[in-house]
Short mmCIF file of C-alpha atoms and ligand atoms in Angstrom, two decimals:
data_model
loop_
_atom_site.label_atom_id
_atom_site.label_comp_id
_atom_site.label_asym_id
_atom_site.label_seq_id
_atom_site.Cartn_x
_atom_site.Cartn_y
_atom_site.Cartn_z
CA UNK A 1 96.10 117.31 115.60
CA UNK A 2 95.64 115.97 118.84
CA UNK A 3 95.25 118.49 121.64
CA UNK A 4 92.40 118.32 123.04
CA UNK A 5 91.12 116.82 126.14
CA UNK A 6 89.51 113.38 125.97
CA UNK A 7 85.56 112.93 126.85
CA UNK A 8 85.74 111.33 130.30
CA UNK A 9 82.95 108.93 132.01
CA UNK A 10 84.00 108.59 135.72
CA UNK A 11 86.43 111.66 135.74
CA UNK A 12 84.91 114.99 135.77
CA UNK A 13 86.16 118.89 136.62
CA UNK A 14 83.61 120.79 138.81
CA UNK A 15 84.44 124.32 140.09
CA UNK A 16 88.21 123.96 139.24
CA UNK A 17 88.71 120.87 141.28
CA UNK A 18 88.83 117.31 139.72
CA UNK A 19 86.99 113.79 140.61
CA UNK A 20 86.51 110.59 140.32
CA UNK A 21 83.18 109.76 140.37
CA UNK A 22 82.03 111.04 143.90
CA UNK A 23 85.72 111.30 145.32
CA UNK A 24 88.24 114.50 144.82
CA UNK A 25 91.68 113.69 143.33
CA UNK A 26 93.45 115.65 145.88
CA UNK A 27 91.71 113.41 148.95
CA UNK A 28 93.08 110.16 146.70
CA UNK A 29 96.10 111.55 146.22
CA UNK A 30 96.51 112.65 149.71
CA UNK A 31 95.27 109.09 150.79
CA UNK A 32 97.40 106.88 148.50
CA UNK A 33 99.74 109.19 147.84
CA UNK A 34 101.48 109.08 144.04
CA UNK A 35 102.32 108.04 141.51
CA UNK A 36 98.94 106.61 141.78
CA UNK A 37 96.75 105.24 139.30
CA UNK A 38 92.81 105.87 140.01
CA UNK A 39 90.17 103.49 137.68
CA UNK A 40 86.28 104.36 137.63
CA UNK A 41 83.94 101.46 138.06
CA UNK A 42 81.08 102.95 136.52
CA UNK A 43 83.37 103.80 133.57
CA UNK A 44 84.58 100.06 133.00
CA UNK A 45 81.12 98.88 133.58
CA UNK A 46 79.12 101.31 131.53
CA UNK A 47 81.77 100.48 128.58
CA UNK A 48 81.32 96.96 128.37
CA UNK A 49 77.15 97.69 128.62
CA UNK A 50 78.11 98.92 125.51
CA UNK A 51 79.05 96.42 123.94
CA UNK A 52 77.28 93.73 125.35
CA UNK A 53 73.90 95.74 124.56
CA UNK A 54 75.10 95.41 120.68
CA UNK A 55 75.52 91.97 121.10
CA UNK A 56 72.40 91.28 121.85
CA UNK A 57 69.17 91.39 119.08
CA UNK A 58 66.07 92.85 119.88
CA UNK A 59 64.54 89.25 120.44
CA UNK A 60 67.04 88.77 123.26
CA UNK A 61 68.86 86.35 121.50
CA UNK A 62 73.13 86.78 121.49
CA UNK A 63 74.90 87.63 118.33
CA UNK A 64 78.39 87.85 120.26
CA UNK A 65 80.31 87.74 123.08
CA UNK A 66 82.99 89.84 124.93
CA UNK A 67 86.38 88.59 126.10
CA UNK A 68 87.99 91.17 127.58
CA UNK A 69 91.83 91.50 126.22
CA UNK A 70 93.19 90.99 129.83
CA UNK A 71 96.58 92.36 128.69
CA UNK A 72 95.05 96.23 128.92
CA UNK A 73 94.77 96.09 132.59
CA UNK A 74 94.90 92.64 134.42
CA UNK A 75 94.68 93.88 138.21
CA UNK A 76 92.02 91.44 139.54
CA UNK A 77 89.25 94.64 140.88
CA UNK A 78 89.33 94.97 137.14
CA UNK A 79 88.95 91.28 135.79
CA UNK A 80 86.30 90.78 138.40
CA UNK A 81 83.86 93.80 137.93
CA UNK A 82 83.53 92.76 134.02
CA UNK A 83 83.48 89.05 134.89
CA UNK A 84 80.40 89.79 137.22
CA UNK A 85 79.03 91.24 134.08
CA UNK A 86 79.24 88.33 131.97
CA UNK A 87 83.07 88.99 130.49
CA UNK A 88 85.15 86.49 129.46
CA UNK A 89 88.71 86.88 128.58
CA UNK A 90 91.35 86.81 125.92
CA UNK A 91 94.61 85.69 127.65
CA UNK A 92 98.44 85.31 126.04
CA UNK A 93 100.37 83.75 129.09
CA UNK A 94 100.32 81.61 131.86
CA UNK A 95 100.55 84.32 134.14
CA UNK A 96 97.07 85.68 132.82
CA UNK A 97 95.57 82.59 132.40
CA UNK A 98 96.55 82.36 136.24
CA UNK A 99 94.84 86.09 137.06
CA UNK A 100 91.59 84.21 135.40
CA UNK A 101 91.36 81.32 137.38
CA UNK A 102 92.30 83.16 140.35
CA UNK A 103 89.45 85.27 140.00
CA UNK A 104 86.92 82.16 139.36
CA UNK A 105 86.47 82.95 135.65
CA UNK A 106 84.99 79.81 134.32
CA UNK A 107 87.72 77.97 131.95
CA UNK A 108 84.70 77.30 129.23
CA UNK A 109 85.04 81.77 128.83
CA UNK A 110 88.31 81.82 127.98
CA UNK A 111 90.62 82.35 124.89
CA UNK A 112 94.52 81.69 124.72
CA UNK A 113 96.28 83.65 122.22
CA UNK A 114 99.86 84.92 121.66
CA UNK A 115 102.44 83.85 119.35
CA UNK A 116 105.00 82.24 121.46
CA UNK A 117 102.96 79.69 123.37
CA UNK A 118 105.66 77.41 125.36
CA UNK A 119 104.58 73.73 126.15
CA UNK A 120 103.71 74.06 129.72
CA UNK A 121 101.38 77.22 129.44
CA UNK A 122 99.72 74.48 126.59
CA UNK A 123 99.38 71.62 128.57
CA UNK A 124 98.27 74.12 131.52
CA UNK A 125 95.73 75.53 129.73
CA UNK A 126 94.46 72.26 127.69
CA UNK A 127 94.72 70.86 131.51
CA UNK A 128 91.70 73.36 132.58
CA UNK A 129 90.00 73.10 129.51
CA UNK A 130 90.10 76.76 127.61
CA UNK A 131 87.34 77.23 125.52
CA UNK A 132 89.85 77.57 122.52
CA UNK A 133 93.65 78.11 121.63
CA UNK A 134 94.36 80.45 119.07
CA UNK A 135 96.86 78.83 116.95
CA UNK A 136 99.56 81.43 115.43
CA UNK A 137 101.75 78.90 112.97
CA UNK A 138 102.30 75.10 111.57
CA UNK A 139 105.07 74.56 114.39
CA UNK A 140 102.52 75.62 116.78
CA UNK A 141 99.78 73.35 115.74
CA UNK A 142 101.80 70.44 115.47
CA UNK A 143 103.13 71.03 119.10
CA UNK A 144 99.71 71.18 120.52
CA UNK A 145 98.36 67.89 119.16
CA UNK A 146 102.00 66.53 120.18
CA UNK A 147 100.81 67.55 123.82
CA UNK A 148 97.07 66.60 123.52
CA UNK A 149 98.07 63.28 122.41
CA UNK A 150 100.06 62.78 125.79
CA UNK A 151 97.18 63.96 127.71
CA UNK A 152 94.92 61.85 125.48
CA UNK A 153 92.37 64.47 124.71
CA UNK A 154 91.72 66.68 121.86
CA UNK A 155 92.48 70.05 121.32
CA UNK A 156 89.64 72.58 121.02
CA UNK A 157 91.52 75.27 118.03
CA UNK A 158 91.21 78.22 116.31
CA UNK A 159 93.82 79.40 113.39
CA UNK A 160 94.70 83.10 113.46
CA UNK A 161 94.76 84.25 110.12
CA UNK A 162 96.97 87.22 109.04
CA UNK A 163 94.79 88.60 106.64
CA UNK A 164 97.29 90.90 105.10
CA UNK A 165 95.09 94.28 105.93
CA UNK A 166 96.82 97.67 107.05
CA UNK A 167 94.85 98.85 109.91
CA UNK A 168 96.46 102.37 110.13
CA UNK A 169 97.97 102.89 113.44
CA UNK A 170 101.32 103.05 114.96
CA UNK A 171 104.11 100.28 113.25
CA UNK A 172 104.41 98.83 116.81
CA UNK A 173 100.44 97.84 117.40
CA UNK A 174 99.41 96.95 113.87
CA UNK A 175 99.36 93.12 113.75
CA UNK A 176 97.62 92.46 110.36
CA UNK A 177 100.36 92.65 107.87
CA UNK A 178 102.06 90.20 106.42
CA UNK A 179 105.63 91.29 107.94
CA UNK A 180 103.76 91.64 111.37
CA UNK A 181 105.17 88.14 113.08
CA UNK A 182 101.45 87.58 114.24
CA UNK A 183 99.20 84.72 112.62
CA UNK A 184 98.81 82.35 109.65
CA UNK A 185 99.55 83.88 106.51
CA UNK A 186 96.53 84.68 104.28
CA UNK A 187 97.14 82.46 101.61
CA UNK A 188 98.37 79.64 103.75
CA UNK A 189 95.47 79.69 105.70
CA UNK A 190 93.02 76.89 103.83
CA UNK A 191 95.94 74.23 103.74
CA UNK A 192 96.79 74.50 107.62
CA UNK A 193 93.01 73.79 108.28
CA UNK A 194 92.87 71.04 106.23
CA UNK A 195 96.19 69.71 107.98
CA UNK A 196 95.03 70.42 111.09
CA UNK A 197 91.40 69.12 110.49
CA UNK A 198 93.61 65.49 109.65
CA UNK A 199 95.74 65.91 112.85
CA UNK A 200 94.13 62.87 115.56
CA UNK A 201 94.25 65.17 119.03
CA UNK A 202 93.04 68.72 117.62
CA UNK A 203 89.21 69.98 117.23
CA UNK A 204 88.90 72.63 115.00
CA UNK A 205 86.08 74.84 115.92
CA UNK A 206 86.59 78.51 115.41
CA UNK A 207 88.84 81.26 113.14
CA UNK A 208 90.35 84.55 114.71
CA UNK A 209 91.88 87.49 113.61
CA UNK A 210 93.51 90.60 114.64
CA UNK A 211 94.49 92.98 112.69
CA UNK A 212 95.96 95.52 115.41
CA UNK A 213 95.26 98.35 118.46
CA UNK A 214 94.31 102.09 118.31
CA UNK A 215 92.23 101.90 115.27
CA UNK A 216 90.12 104.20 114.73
CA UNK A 217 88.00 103.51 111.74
CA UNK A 218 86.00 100.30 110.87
CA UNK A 219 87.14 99.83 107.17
CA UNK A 220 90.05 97.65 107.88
CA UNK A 221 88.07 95.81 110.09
CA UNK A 222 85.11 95.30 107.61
CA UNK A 223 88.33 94.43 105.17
CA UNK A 224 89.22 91.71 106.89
CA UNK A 225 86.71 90.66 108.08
CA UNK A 226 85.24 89.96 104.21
CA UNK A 227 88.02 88.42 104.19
CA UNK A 228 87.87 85.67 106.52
CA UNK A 229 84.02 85.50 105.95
CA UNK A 230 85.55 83.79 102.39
CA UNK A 231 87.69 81.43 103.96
CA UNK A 232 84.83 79.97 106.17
CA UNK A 233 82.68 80.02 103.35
CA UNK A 234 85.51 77.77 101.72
CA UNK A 235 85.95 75.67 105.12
CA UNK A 236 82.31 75.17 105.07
CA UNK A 237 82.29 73.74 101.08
CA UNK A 238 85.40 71.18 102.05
CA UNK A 239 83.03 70.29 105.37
CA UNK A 240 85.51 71.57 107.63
CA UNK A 241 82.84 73.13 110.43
CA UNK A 242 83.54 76.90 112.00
CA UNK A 243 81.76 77.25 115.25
CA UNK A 244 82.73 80.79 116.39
CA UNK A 245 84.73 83.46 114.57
CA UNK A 246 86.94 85.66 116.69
CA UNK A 247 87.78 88.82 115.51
CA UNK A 248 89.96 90.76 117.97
CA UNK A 249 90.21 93.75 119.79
CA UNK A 250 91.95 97.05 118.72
CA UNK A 251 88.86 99.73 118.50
CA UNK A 252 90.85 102.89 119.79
CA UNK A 253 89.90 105.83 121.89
CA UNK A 254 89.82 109.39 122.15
CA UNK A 255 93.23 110.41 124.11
CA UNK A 256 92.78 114.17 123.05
CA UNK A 257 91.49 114.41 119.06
CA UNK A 258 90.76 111.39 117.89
CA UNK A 259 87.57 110.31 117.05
CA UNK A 260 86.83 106.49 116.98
CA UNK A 261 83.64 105.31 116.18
CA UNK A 262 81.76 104.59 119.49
CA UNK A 263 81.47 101.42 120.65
CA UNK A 264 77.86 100.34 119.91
CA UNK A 265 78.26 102.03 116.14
CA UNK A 266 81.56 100.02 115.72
CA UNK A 267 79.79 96.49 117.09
CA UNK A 268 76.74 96.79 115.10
CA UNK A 269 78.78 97.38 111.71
CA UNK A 270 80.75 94.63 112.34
CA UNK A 271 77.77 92.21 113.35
CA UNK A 272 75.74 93.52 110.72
CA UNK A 273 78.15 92.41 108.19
CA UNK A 274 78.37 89.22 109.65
CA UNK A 275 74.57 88.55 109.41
CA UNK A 276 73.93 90.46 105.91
CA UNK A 277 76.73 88.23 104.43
CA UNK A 278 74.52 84.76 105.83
CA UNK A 279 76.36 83.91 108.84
CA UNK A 280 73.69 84.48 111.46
CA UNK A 281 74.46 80.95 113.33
CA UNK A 282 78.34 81.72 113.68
CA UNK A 283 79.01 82.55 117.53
CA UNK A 284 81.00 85.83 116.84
CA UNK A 285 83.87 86.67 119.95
CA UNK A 286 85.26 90.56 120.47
CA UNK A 287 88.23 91.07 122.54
CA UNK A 288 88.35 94.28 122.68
CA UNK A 289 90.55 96.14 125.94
CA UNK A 290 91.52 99.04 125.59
CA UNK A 291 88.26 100.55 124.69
CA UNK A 292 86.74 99.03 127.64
CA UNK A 293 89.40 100.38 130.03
CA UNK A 294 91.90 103.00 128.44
CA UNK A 295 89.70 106.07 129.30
CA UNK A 296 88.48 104.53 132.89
CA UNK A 297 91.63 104.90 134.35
CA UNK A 298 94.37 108.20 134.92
CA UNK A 299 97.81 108.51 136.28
CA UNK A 300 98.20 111.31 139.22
CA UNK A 301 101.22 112.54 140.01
CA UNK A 302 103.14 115.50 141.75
CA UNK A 303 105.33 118.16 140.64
CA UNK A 304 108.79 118.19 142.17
CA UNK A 305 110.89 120.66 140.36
CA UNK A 306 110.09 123.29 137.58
CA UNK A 307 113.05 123.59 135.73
CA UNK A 308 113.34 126.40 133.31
CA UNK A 309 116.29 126.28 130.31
CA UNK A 310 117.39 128.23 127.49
CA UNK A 311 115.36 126.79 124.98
CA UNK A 312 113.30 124.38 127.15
CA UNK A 313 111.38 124.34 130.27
CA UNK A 314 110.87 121.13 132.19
CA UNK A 315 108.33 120.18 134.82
CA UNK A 316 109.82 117.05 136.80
CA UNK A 317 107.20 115.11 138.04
CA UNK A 318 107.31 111.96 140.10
CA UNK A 319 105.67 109.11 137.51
CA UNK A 320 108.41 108.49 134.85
CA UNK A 321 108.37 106.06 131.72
CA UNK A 322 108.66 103.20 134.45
CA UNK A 323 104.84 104.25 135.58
CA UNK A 324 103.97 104.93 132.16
CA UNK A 325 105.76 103.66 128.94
CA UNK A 326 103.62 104.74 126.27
CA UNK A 327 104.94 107.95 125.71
CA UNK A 328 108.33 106.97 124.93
CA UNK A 329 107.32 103.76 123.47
CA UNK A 330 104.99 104.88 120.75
CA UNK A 331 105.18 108.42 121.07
CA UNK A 332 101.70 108.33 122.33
CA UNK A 333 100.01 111.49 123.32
CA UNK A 334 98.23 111.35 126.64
CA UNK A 335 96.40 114.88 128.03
CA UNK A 336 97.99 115.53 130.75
CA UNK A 337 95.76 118.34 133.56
CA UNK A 338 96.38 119.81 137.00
CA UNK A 339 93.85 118.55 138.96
CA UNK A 340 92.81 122.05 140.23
CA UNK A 341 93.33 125.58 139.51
CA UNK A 342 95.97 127.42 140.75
CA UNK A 343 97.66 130.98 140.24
CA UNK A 344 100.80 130.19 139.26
CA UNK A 345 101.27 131.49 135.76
CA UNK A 346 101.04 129.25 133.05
CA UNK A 347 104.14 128.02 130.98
CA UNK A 348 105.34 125.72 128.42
CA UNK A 349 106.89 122.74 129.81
CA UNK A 350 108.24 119.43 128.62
CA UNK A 351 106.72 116.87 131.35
CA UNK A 352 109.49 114.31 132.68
CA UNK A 353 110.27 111.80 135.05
CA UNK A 354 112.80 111.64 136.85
CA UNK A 355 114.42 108.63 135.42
CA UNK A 356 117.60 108.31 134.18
CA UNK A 357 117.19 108.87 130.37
CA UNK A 358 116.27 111.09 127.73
CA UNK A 359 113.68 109.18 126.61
CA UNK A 360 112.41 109.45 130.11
CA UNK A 361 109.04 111.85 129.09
CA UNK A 362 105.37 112.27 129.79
CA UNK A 363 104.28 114.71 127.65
CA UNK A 364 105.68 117.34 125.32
CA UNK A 365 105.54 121.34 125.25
CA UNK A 366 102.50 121.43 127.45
CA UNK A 367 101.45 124.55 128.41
CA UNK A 368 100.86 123.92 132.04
CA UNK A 369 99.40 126.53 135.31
CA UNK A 370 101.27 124.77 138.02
CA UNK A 371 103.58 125.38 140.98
CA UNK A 372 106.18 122.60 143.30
CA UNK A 373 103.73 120.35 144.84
CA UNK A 374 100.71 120.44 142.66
CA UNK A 375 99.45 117.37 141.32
CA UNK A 376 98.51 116.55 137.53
CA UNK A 377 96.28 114.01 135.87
CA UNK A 378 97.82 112.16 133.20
CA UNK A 379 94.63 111.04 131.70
CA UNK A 380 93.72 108.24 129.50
CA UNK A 381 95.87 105.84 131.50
CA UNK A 382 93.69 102.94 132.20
CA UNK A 383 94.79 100.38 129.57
CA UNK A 384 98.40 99.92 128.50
CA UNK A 385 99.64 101.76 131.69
CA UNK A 386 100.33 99.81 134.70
CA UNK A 387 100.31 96.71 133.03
CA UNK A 388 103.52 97.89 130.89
CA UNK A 389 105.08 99.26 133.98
CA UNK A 390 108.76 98.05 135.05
CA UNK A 391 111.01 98.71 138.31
CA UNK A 392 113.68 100.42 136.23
CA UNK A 393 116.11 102.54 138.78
CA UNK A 394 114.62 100.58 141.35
CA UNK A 395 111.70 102.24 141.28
CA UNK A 396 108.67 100.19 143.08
CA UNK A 397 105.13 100.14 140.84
CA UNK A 398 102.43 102.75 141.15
CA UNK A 399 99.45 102.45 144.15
CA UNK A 400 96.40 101.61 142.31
CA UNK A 401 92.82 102.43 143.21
CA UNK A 402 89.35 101.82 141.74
CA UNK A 403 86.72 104.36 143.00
CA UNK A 404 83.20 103.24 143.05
CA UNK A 405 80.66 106.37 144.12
CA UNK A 406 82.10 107.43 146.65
CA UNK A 407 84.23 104.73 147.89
CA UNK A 408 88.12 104.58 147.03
CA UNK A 409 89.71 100.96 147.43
CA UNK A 410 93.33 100.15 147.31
CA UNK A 411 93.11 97.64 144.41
CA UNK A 412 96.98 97.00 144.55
CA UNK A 413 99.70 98.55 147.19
CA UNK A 414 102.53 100.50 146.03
CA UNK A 415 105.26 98.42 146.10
CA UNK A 416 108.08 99.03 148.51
CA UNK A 417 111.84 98.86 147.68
CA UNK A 418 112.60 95.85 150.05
CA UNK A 419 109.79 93.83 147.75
CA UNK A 420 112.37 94.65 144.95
CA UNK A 421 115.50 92.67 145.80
CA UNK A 422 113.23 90.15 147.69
CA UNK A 423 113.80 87.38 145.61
CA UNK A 424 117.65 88.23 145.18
CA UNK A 425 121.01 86.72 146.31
CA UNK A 426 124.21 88.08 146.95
CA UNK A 427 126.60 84.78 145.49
CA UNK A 428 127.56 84.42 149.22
CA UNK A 429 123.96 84.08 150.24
CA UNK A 430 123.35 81.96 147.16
CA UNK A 431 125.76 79.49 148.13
CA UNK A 432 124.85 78.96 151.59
CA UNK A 433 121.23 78.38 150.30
CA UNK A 434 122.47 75.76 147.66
N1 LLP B 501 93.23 90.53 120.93
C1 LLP B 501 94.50 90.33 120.57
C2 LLP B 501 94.87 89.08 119.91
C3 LLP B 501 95.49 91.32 120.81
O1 LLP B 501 96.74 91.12 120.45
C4 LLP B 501 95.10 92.53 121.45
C5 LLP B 501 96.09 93.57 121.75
C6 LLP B 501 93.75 92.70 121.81
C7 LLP B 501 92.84 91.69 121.54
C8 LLP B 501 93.25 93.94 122.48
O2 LLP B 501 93.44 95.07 121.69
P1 LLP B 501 92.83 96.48 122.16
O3 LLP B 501 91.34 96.36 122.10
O4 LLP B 501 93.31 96.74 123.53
O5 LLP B 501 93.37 97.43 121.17
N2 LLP B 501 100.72 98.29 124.32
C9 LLP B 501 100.05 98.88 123.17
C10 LLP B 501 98.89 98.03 122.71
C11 LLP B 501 99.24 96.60 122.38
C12 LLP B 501 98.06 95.77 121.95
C13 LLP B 501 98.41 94.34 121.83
N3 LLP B 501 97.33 93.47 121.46
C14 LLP B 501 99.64 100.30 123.53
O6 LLP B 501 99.92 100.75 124.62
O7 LLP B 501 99.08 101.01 122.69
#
């Protein structure tokens, strides 16, 4: 049963009044205003100083590397703290491979995946020289050495394999099952390397799998991971060489009752397996996101109405499934807490948006202390949030903010309507610009 609320670095409640880091939410809020969402450094940074102190063996040597899944939160404050700590990045578009370059990531640290690849965001990123493309079918493959061969250079690949492994989490974020549309099927794998290891303009260096997001044990991942550990051993016998094996992101996080295994417990099992099964000189790569940035970052937002029904009680707040999909999307539970105490006496509410549908919800039967004006936390909102966010009813994105100590900086404006229709035409205007 989840319930509960999640253990927060960076966010903390002292004498009934709420902060990030050094800073009180009300002074953001009545800074920024809201729907704003608020991201602790120190909670990004000491996250990925988990991992990347499990990547490294007591000699000093590296056993992996870290490439942040971009997709969980690509504002650049973001990208660039963890690329000053030695992140590189997982990217599945142009438009994040963009975000990477813009922030001087070097090319050589990072990884394109996605299943849908067109030709220009290939020859773009073959262009700046990726350290790898993560190849998610036959079609794909053959298009990329089709493009290489025009730009007379070869291909540096991995194959995603599929490995047919249920990873236990919602139908929607599991990407390791056969029906899932996402990577080389299992037993198809071995043939498609030895295709693509005959195929003139394509390098086949490394392996990569994902099996999904949210997890929140490590069996599945030591399941498939066995099982790619046999295909390599397999690639290895035919003398077709695996440099690095990739194996995804997905570990999931506490958002009020789960409990994942932490971050250095989850690296080490997966490493150790890797080593205890011979593999010590494969470069292993983790792209893990949300667990770097899911429980850095909350939503705040303001009451505007308490609503009271016959068999329901709403409290309408301003954020709405635009600000924050996950809710509706997955039916995701996110703990949602005034941000200090107040008198009013506490009630069972239904937490909505004002948006023009049902589906249009926050959080459900929460019993919530709060009056018109007050402002609540929706916590656990730093991956998957703003990134997932749409102008639906016109509705410009969310403020966002990363607080460092006790500094607050404006990491992205709120976007105003006028920036909305910006790039629109009436057909009369249209014309006269033709
Ligand atoms: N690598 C690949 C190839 C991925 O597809 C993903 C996430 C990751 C890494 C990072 O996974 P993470 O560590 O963040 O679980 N919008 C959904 C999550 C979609 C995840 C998609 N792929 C949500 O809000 O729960």
């Amino acid at each position: 049963m989840v319930n509960a609320i999640p253990s927060l670095l960076g966010f903390s409640e002292k004498n009934g009044q709420w902060f990030a880091e050094g800073i009180s939410l009300r002074k953001l809020t009545q800074d920024f205003g809201t729907p704003l969402y608020v991201y602790s450094k120190e909670a990004i940074c000491s996250a990925y100083r988990a991992y990347d102190s499990a990547c490294i063996r007591p000699d000093g040597t590296r056993r992996a590397r870290i490439h942040y899944a971009m997709k969980a939160n690509s504002n650049l404050a973001v990208l660039d703290e963890l690329k000053q700590l030695g992140a590189g990045f997982d990217l599945v578009s142009g438009g994040e491979l963009a975000r990477a370059l813009h922030i001087g990531a070097d090319p050589k640290s990072l990884v394109f995946a996605g299943v849908g690849k067109s030709s220009a965001e290939i020859e773009n990123a073959l262009r700046v020289g990726v350290k790898c493309i993560n190849v998610e079918s036959i079609p794909e493959l053959q298009r990329i050495n089709a493009i290489a061969k025009t730009m007379n250079l070869r291909a540096p690949i991995s194959l995603r394999v599929n490995p047919d492994v249920d990873a236990n989490t919602h139908p929607y974020i599991s990407t390791g099952l056969k029906d899932n549309k996402f990577g080389i099927a299992y037993y198809e794998v071995l043939k498609t390397y030895r295709e693509a290891a005959l195929l003139p303009q394509i390098d086949v260096i490394g392996i990569d799998c994902h099996i999904g997001s949210q997890i929140t044990s490590t069996s599945p991942y030591l399941d498939a991971l066995d099982k790619v550990l046999d295909l390599i051993t397999q690639l290895q016998r035919e003398g077709i060489k695996i440099h690095h094996l990739d194996l995804g992101g997905g570990l999931g996080i506490d958002y009020g009752g789960e409990s994942p295994p932490n971050i250095t417990e989850f690296t080490n099992t997966l490493l150790n397996r890797v080593e205890e099964r011979g593999f010590c000189h494969l470069e292993v790569l983790l792209e893990p996101g949300r667990s770097l940035v899911g429980n850095a970052g909350i939503l705040l937002t303001q009451v505007e109405y308490l609503k009271t029904g016959v068999d329901k009680n709403f409290c309408i707040v301003n954020a709405a499934m635009n600000d924050l999909m996950r809710p509706t999307l997955y039916e995701a539970y996110h703990a949602i807490v005034p941000i200090h105490v107040s008198q009013a006496k506490p009630n069972c509410y239904d937490v909505v948006g004002p948006v023009c549908e049902s589906g249009d919800w926050l959080g459900k039967d929460r019993v919530l202390a709060v009056n018109e004006g007050d402002i609540l936390a929706i916590l656990s909102a730093g991956a998957y949030g703003f990134v997932m966010a749409s102008n639906y009813n016109t509705r410009g994105r969310a403020a966002e903010v990363m607080v460092d100590g006790n500094e607050a900086y404006l990491v992205r404006q709120r976007e105003t309507p006028e920036s909305l229709y910006e790039n629109e035409r009436t057909i009369n205007q249209a014309s006269a610009l033709k």
